Short mmCIF file of N, CA, C and O in Angstrom, two decimals:
data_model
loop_
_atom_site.label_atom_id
_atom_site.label_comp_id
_atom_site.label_asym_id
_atom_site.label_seq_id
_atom_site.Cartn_x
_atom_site.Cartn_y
_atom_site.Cartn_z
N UNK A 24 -216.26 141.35 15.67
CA UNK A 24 -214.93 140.74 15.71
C UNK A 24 -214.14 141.33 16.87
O UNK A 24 -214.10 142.56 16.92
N UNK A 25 -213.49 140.59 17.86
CA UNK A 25 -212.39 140.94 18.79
C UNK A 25 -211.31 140.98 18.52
O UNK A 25 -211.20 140.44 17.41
N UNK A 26 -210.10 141.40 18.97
CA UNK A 26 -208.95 141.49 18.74
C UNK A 26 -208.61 141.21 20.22
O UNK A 26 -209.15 141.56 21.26
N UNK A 27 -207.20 140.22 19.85
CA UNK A 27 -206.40 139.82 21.56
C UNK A 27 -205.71 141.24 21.79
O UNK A 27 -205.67 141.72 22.93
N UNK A 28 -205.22 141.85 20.80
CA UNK A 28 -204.66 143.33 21.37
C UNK A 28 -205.17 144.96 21.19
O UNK A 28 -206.02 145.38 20.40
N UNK A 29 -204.62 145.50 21.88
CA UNK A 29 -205.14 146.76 22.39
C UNK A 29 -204.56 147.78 21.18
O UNK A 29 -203.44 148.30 21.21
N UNK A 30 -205.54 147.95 20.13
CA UNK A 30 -205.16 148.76 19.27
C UNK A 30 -204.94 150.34 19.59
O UNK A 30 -205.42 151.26 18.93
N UNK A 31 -204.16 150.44 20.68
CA UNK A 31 -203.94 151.94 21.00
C UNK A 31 -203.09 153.00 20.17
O UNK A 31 -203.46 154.17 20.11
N UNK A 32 -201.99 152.57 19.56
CA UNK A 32 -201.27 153.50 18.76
C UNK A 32 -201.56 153.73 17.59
O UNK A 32 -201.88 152.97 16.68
N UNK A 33 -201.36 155.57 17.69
CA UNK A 33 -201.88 155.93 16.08
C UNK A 33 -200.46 156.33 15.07
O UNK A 33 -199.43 156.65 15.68
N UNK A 34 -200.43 156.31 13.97
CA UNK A 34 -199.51 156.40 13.34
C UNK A 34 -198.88 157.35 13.73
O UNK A 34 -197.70 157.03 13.93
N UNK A 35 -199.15 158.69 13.99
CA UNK A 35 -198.05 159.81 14.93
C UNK A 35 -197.61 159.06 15.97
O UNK A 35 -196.38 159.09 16.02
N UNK A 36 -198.25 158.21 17.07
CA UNK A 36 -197.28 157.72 18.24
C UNK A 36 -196.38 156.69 17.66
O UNK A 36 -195.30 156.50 18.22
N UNK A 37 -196.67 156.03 16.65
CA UNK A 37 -195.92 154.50 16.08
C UNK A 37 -194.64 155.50 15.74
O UNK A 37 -193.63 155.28 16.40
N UNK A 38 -194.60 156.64 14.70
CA UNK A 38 -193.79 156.97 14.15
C UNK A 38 -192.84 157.69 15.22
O UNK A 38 -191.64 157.51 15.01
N UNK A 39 -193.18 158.50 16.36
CA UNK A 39 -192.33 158.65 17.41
C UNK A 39 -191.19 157.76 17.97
O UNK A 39 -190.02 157.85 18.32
N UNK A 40 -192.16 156.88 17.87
CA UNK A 40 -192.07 155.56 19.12
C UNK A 40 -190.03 155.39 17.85
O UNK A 40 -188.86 155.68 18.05
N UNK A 41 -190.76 154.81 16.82
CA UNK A 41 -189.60 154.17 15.88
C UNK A 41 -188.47 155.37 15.17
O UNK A 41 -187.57 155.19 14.35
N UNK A 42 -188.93 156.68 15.87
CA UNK A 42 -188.28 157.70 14.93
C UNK A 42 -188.07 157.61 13.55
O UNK A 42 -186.99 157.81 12.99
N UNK A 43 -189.27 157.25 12.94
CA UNK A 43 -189.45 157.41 11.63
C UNK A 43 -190.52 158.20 10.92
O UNK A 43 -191.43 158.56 11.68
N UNK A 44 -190.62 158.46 10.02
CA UNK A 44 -191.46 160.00 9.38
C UNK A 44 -193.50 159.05 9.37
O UNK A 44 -193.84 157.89 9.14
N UNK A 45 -194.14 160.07 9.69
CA UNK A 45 -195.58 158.99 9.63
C UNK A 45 -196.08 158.41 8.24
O UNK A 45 -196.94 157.53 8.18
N UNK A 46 -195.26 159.19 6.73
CA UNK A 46 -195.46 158.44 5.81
C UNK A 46 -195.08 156.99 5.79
O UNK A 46 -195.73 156.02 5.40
N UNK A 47 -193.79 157.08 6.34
CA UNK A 47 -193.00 155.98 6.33
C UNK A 47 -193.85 154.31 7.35
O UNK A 47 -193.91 153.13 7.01
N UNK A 48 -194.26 154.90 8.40
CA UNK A 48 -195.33 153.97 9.11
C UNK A 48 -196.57 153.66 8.69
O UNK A 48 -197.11 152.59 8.96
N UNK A 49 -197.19 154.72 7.91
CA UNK A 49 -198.69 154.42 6.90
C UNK A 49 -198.14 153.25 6.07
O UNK A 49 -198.71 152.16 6.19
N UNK A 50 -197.02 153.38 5.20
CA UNK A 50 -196.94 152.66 4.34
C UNK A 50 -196.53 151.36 4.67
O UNK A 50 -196.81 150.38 3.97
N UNK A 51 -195.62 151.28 6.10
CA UNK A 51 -195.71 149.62 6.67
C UNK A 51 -196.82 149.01 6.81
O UNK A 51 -197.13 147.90 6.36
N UNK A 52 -197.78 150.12 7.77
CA UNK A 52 -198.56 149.30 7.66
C UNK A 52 -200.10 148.97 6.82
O UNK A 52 -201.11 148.38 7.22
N UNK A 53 -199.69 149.82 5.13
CA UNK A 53 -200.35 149.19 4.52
C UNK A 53 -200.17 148.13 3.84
O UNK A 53 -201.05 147.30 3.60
N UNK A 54 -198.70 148.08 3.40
CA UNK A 54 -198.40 146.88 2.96
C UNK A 54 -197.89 145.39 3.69
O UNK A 54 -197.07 144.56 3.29
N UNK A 55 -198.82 145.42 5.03
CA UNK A 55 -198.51 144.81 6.04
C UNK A 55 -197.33 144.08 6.52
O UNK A 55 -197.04 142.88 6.45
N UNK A 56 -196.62 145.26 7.12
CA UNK A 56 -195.25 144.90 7.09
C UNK A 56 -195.06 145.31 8.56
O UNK A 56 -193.98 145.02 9.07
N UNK A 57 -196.00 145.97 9.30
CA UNK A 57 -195.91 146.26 10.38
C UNK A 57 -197.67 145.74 10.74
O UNK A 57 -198.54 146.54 10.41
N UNK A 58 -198.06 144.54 11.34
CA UNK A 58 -199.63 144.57 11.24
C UNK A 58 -200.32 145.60 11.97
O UNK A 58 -199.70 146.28 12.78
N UNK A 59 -201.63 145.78 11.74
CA UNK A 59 -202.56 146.65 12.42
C UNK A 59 -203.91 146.90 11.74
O UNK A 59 -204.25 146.39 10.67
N UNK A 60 -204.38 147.43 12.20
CA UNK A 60 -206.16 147.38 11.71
C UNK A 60 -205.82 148.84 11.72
O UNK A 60 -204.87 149.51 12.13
N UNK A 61 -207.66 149.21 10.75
CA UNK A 61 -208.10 150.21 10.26
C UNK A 61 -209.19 150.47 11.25
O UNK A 61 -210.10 149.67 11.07
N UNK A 62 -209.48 151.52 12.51
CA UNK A 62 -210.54 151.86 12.95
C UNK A 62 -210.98 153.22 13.13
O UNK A 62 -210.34 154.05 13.77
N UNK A 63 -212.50 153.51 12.34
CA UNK A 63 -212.72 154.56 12.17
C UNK A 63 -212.28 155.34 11.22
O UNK A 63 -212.51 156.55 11.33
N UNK A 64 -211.40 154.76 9.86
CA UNK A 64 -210.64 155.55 9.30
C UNK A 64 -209.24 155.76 9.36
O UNK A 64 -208.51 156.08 8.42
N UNK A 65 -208.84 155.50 10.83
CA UNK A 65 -207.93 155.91 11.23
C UNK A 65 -206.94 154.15 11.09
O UNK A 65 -207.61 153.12 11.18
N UNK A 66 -205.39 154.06 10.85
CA UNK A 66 -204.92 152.78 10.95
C UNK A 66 -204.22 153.06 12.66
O UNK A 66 -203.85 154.10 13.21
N UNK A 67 -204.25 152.06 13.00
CA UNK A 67 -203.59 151.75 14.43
C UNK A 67 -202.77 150.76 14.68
O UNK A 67 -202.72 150.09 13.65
N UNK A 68 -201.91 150.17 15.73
CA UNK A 68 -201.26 149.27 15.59
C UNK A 68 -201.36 148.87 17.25
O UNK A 68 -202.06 149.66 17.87
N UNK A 69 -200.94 148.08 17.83
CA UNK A 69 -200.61 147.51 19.28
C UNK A 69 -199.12 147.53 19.71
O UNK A 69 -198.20 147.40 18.90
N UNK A 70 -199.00 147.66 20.74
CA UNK A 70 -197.55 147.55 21.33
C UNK A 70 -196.67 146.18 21.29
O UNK A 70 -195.47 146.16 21.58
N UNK A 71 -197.50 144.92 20.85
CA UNK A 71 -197.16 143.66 21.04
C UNK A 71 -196.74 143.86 19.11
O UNK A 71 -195.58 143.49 18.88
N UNK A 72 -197.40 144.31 17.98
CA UNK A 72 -197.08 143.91 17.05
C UNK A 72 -195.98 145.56 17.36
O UNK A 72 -195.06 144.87 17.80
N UNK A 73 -195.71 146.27 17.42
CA UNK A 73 -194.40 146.76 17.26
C UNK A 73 -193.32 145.76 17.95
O UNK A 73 -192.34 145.50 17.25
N UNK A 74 -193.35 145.35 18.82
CA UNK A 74 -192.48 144.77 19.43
C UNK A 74 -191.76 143.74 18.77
O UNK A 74 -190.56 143.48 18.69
N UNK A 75 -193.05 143.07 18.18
CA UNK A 75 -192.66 141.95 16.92
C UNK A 75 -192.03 141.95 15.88
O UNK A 75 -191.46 140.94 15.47
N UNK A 76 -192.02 143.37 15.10
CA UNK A 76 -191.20 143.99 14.04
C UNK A 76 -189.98 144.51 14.71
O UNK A 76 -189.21 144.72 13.78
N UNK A 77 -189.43 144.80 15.76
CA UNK A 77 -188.31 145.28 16.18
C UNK A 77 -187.91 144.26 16.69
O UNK A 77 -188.48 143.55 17.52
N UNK A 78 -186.23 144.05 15.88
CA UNK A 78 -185.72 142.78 16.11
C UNK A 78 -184.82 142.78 17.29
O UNK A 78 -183.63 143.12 17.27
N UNK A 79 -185.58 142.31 18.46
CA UNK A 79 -185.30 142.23 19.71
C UNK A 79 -185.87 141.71 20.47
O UNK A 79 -186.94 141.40 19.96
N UNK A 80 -185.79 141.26 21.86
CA UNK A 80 -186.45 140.25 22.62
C UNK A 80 -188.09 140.63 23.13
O UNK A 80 -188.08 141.43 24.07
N UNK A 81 -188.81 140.42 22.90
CA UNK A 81 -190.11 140.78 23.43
C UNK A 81 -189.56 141.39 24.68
O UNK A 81 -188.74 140.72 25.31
N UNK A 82 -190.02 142.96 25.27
CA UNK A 82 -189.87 143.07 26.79
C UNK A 82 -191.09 141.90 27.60
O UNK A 82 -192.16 141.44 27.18
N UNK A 83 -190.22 141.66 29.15
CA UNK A 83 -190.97 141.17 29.96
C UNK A 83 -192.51 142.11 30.03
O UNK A 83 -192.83 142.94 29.18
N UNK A 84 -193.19 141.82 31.05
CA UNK A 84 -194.24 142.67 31.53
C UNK A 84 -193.62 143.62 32.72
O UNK A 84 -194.39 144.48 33.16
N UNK A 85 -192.36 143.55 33.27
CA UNK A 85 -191.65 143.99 34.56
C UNK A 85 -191.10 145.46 33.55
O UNK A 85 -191.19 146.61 33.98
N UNK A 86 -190.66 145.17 32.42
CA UNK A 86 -190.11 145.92 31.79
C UNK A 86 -190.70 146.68 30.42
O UNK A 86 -190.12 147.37 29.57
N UNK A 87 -191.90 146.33 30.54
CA UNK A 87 -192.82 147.17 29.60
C UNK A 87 -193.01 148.75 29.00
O UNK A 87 -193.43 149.25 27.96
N UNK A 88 -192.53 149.19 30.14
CA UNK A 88 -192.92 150.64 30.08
C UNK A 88 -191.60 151.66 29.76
O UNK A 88 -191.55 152.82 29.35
N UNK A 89 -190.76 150.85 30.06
CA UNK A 89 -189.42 151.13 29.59
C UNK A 89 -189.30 150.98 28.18
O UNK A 89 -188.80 151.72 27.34
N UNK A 90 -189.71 150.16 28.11
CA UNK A 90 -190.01 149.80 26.22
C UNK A 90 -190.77 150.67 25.70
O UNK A 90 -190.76 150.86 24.49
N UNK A 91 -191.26 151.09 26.20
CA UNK A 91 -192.42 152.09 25.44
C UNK A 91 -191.76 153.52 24.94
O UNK A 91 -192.31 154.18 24.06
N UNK A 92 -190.92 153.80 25.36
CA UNK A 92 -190.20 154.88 25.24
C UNK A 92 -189.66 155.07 24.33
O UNK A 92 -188.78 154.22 24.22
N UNK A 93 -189.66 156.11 23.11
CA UNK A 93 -189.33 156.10 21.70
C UNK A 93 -187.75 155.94 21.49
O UNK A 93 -186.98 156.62 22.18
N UNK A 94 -187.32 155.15 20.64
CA UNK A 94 -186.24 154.28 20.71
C UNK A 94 -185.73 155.71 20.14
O UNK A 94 -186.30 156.80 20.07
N UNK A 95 -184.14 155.19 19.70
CA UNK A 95 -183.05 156.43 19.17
C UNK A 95 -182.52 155.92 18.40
O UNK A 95 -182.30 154.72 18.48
N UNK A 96 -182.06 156.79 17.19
CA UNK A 96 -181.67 156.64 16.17
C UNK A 96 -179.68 156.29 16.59
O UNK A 96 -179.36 155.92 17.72
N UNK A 97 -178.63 156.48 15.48
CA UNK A 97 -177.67 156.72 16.12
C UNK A 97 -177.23 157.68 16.28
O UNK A 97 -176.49 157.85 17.25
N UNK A 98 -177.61 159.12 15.04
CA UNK A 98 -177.12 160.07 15.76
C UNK A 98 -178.44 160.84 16.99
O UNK A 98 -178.08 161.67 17.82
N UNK A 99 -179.51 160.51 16.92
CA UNK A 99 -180.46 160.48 18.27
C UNK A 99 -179.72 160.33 19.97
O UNK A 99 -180.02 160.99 20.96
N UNK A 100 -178.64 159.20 19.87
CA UNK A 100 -178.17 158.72 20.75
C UNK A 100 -176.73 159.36 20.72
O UNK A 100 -176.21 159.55 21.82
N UNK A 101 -176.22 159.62 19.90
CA UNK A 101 -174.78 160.96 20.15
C UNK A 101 -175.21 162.33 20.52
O UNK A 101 -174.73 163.04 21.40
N UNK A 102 -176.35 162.64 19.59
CA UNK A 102 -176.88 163.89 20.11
C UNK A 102 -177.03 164.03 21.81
O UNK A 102 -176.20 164.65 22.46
N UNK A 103 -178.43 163.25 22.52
CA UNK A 103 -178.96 162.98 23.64
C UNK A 103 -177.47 162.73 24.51
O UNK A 103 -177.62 162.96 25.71
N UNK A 104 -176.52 162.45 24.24
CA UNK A 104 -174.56 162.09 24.92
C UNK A 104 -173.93 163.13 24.97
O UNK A 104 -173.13 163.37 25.86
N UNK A 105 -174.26 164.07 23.81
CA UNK A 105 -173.18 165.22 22.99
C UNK A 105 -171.53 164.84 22.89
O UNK A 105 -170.51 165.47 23.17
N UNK A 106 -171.89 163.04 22.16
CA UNK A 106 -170.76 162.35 21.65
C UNK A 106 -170.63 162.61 19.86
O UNK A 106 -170.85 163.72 19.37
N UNK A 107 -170.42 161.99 19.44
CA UNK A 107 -170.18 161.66 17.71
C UNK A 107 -170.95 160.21 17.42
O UNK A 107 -170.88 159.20 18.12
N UNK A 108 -171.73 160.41 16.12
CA UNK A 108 -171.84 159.23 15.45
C UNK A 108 -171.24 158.06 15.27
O UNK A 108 -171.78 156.96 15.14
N UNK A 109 -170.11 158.34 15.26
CA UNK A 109 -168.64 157.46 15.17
C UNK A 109 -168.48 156.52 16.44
O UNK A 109 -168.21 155.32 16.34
N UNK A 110 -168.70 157.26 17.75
CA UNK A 110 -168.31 156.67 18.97
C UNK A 110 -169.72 155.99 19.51
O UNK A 110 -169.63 154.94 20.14
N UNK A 111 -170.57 156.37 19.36
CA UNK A 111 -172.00 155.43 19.27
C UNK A 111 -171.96 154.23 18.10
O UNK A 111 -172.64 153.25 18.40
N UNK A 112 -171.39 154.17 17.01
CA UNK A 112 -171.38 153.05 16.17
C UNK A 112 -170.21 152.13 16.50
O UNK A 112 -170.21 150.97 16.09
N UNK A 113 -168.92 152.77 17.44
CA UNK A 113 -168.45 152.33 18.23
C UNK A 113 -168.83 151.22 19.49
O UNK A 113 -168.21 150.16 19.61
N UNK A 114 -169.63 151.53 20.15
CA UNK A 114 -170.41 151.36 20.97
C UNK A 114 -171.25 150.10 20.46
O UNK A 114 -171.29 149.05 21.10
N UNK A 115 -172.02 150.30 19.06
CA UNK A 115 -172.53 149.22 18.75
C UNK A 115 -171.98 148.16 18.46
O UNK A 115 -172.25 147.02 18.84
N UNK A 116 -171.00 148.60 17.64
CA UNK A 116 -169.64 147.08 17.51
C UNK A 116 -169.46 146.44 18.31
O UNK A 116 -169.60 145.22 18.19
N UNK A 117 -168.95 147.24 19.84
CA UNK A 117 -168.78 146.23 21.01
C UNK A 117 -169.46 145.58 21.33
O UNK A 117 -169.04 144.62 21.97
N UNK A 118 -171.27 145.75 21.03
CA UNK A 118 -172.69 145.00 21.35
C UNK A 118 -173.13 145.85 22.39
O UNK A 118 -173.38 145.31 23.47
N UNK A 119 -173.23 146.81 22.29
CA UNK A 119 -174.71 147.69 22.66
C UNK A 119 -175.88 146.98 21.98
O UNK A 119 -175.57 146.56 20.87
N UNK A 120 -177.02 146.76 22.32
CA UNK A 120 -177.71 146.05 21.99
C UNK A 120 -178.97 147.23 21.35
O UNK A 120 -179.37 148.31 21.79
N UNK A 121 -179.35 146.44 20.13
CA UNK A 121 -180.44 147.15 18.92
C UNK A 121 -181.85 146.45 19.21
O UNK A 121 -182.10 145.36 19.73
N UNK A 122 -182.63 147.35 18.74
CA UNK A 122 -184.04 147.11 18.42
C UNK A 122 -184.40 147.51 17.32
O UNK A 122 -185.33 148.27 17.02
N UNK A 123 -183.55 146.93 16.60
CA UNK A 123 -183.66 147.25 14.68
C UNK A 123 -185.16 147.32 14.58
O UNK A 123 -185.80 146.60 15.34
N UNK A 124 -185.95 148.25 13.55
CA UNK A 124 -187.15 148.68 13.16
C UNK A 124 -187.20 148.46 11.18
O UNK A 124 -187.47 149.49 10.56
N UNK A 125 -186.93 147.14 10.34
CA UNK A 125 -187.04 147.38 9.35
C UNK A 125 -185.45 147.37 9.11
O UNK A 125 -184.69 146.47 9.48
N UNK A 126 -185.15 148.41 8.51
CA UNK A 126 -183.38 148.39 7.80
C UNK A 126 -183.09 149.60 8.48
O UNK A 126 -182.23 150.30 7.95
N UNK A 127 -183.56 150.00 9.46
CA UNK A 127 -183.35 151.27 10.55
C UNK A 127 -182.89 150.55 11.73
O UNK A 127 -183.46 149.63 12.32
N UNK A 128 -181.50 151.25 12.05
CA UNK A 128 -180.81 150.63 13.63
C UNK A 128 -181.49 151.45 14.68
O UNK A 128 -181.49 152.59 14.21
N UNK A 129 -181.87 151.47 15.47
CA UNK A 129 -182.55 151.63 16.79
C UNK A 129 -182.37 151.33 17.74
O UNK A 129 -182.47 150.13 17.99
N UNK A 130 -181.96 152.39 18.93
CA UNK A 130 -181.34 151.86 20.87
C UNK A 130 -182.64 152.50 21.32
O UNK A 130 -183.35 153.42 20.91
N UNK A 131 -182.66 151.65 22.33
CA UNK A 131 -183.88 151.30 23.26
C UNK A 131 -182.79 152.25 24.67
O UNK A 131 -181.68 152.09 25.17
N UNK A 132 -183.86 153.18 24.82
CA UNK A 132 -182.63 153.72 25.97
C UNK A 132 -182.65 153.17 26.97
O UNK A 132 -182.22 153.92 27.84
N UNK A 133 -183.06 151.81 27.54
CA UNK A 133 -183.18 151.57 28.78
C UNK A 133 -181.89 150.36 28.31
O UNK A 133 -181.06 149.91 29.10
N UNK A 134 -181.97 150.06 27.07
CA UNK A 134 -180.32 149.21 26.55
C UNK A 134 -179.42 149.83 26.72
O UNK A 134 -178.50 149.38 27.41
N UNK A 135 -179.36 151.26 26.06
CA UNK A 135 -178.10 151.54 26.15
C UNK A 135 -177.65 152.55 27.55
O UNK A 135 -176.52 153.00 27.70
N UNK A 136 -178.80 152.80 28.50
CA UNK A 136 -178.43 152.83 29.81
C UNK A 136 -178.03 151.57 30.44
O UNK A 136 -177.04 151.84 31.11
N UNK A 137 -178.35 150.18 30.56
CA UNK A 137 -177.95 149.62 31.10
C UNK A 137 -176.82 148.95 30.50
O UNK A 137 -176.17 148.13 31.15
N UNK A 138 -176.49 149.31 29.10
CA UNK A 138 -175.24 148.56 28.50
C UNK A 138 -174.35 149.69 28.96
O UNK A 138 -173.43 149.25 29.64
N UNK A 139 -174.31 151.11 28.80
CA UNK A 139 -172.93 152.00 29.17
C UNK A 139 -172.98 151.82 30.47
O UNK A 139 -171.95 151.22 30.78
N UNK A 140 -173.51 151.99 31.23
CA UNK A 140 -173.31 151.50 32.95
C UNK A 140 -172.53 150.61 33.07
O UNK A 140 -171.56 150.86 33.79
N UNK A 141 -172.62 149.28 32.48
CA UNK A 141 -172.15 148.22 32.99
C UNK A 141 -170.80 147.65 32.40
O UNK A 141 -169.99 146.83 32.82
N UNK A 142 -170.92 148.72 30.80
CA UNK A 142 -169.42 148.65 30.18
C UNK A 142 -168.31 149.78 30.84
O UNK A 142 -167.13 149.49 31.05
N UNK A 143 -168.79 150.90 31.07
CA UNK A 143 -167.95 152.29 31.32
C UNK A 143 -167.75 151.86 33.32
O UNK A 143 -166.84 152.32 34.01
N UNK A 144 -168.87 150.89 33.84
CA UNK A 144 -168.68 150.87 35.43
C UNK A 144 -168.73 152.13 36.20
O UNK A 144 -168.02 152.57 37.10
N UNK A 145 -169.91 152.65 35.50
CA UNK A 145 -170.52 153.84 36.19
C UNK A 145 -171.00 154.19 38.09
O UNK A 145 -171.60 153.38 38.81
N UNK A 146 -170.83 154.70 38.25
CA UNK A 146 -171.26 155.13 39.65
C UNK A 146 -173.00 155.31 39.67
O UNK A 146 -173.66 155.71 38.71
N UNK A 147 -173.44 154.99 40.77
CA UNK A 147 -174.73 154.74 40.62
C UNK A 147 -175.37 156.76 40.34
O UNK A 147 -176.36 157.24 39.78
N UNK A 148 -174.66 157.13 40.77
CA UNK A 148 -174.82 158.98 40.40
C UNK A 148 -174.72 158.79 39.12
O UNK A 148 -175.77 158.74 38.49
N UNK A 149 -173.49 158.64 38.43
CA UNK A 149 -173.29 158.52 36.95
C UNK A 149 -174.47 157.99 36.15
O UNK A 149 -174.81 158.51 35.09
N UNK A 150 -175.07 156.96 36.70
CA UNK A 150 -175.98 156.22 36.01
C UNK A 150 -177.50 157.18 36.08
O UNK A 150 -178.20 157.74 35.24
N UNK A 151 -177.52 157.07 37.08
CA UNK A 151 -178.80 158.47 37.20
C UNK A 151 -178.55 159.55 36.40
O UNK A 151 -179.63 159.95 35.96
N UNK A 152 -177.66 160.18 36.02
CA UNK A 152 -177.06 161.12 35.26
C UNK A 152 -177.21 160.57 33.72
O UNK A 152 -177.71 161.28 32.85
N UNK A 153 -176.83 159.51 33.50
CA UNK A 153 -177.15 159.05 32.11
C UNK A 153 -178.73 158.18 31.93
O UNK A 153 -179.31 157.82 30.91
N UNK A 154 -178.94 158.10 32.79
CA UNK A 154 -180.97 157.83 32.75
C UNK A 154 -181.62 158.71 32.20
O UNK A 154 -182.41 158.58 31.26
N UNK A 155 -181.18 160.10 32.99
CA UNK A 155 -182.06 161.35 32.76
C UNK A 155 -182.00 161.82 31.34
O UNK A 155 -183.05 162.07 30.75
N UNK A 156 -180.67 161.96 30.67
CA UNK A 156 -180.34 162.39 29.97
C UNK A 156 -180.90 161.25 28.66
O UNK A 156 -181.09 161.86 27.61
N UNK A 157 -181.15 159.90 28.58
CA UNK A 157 -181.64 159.22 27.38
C UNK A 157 -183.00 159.17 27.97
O UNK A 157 -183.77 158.79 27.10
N UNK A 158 -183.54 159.38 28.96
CA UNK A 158 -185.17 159.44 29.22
C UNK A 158 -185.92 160.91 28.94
O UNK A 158 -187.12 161.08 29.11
N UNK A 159 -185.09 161.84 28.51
CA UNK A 159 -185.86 162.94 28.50
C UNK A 159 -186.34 163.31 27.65
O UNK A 159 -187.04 164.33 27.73
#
């Protein structure tokens, strides 16, 4: 049997990826709620079916790898600022844009770099400055 996708992620990278605990990803995807196959023992999943469970636009192929980058929780994303919970849920109100994972809110840091840039009218220094700091 073939598969159209590349079963590369193992439940430690899935659970990074979504900042959620690896019980919590075993059990999506046994009760197929996140799809993926069983190989070797081991369950795995593809980058195309995470993408599919996070309610957000498929990335392009231009923008793939940016996607790949383990999303942030909200206080993930005050922490990584050294803002408040409050002013990041702030932030979401206005439409910072989510990659909800399930009933878990989730920023894609290449969203909420290019959403505070373009709301705050950052300096292209500024912006490099806030790249580093949600890419690290």
């Amino acid at each position: 049997m073939t598969h159209s996708h590349d079963f590369a992620l193992d439940v430690a990278a899935t659970a990074r990826h979504f900042a959620l605990t690896e019980a919590t990803v075993r059990s999506y995807l046994r009760a197929g709620r996140l799809p993926g196959v069983r190989l070797k023992g081991e369950r795995k999943t593809s980058w195309h079916h995470v993408w599919e469970v996070e309610r957000g636009p498929t990335p392009r192929s231009a923008n793939r790898q940016a996607y790949q980058l383990p999303l942030l929780s909200k206080s993930g994303l005050a922490n990584r600022l050294s803002t408040s919970v409050r002013t990041v849920e702030g932030w979401l109100e206005c439409g910072m844009p989510t990659r909800n994972v399930f009933s878990n809110v989730r920023i894609a840091p290449t969203d909420a770099e290019t959403w505070l840039a373009h709301t705050c009218g950052l300096s292209e220094t500024s912006a490099a400055v806030l790249r580093a700091l949600l890419r690290e």
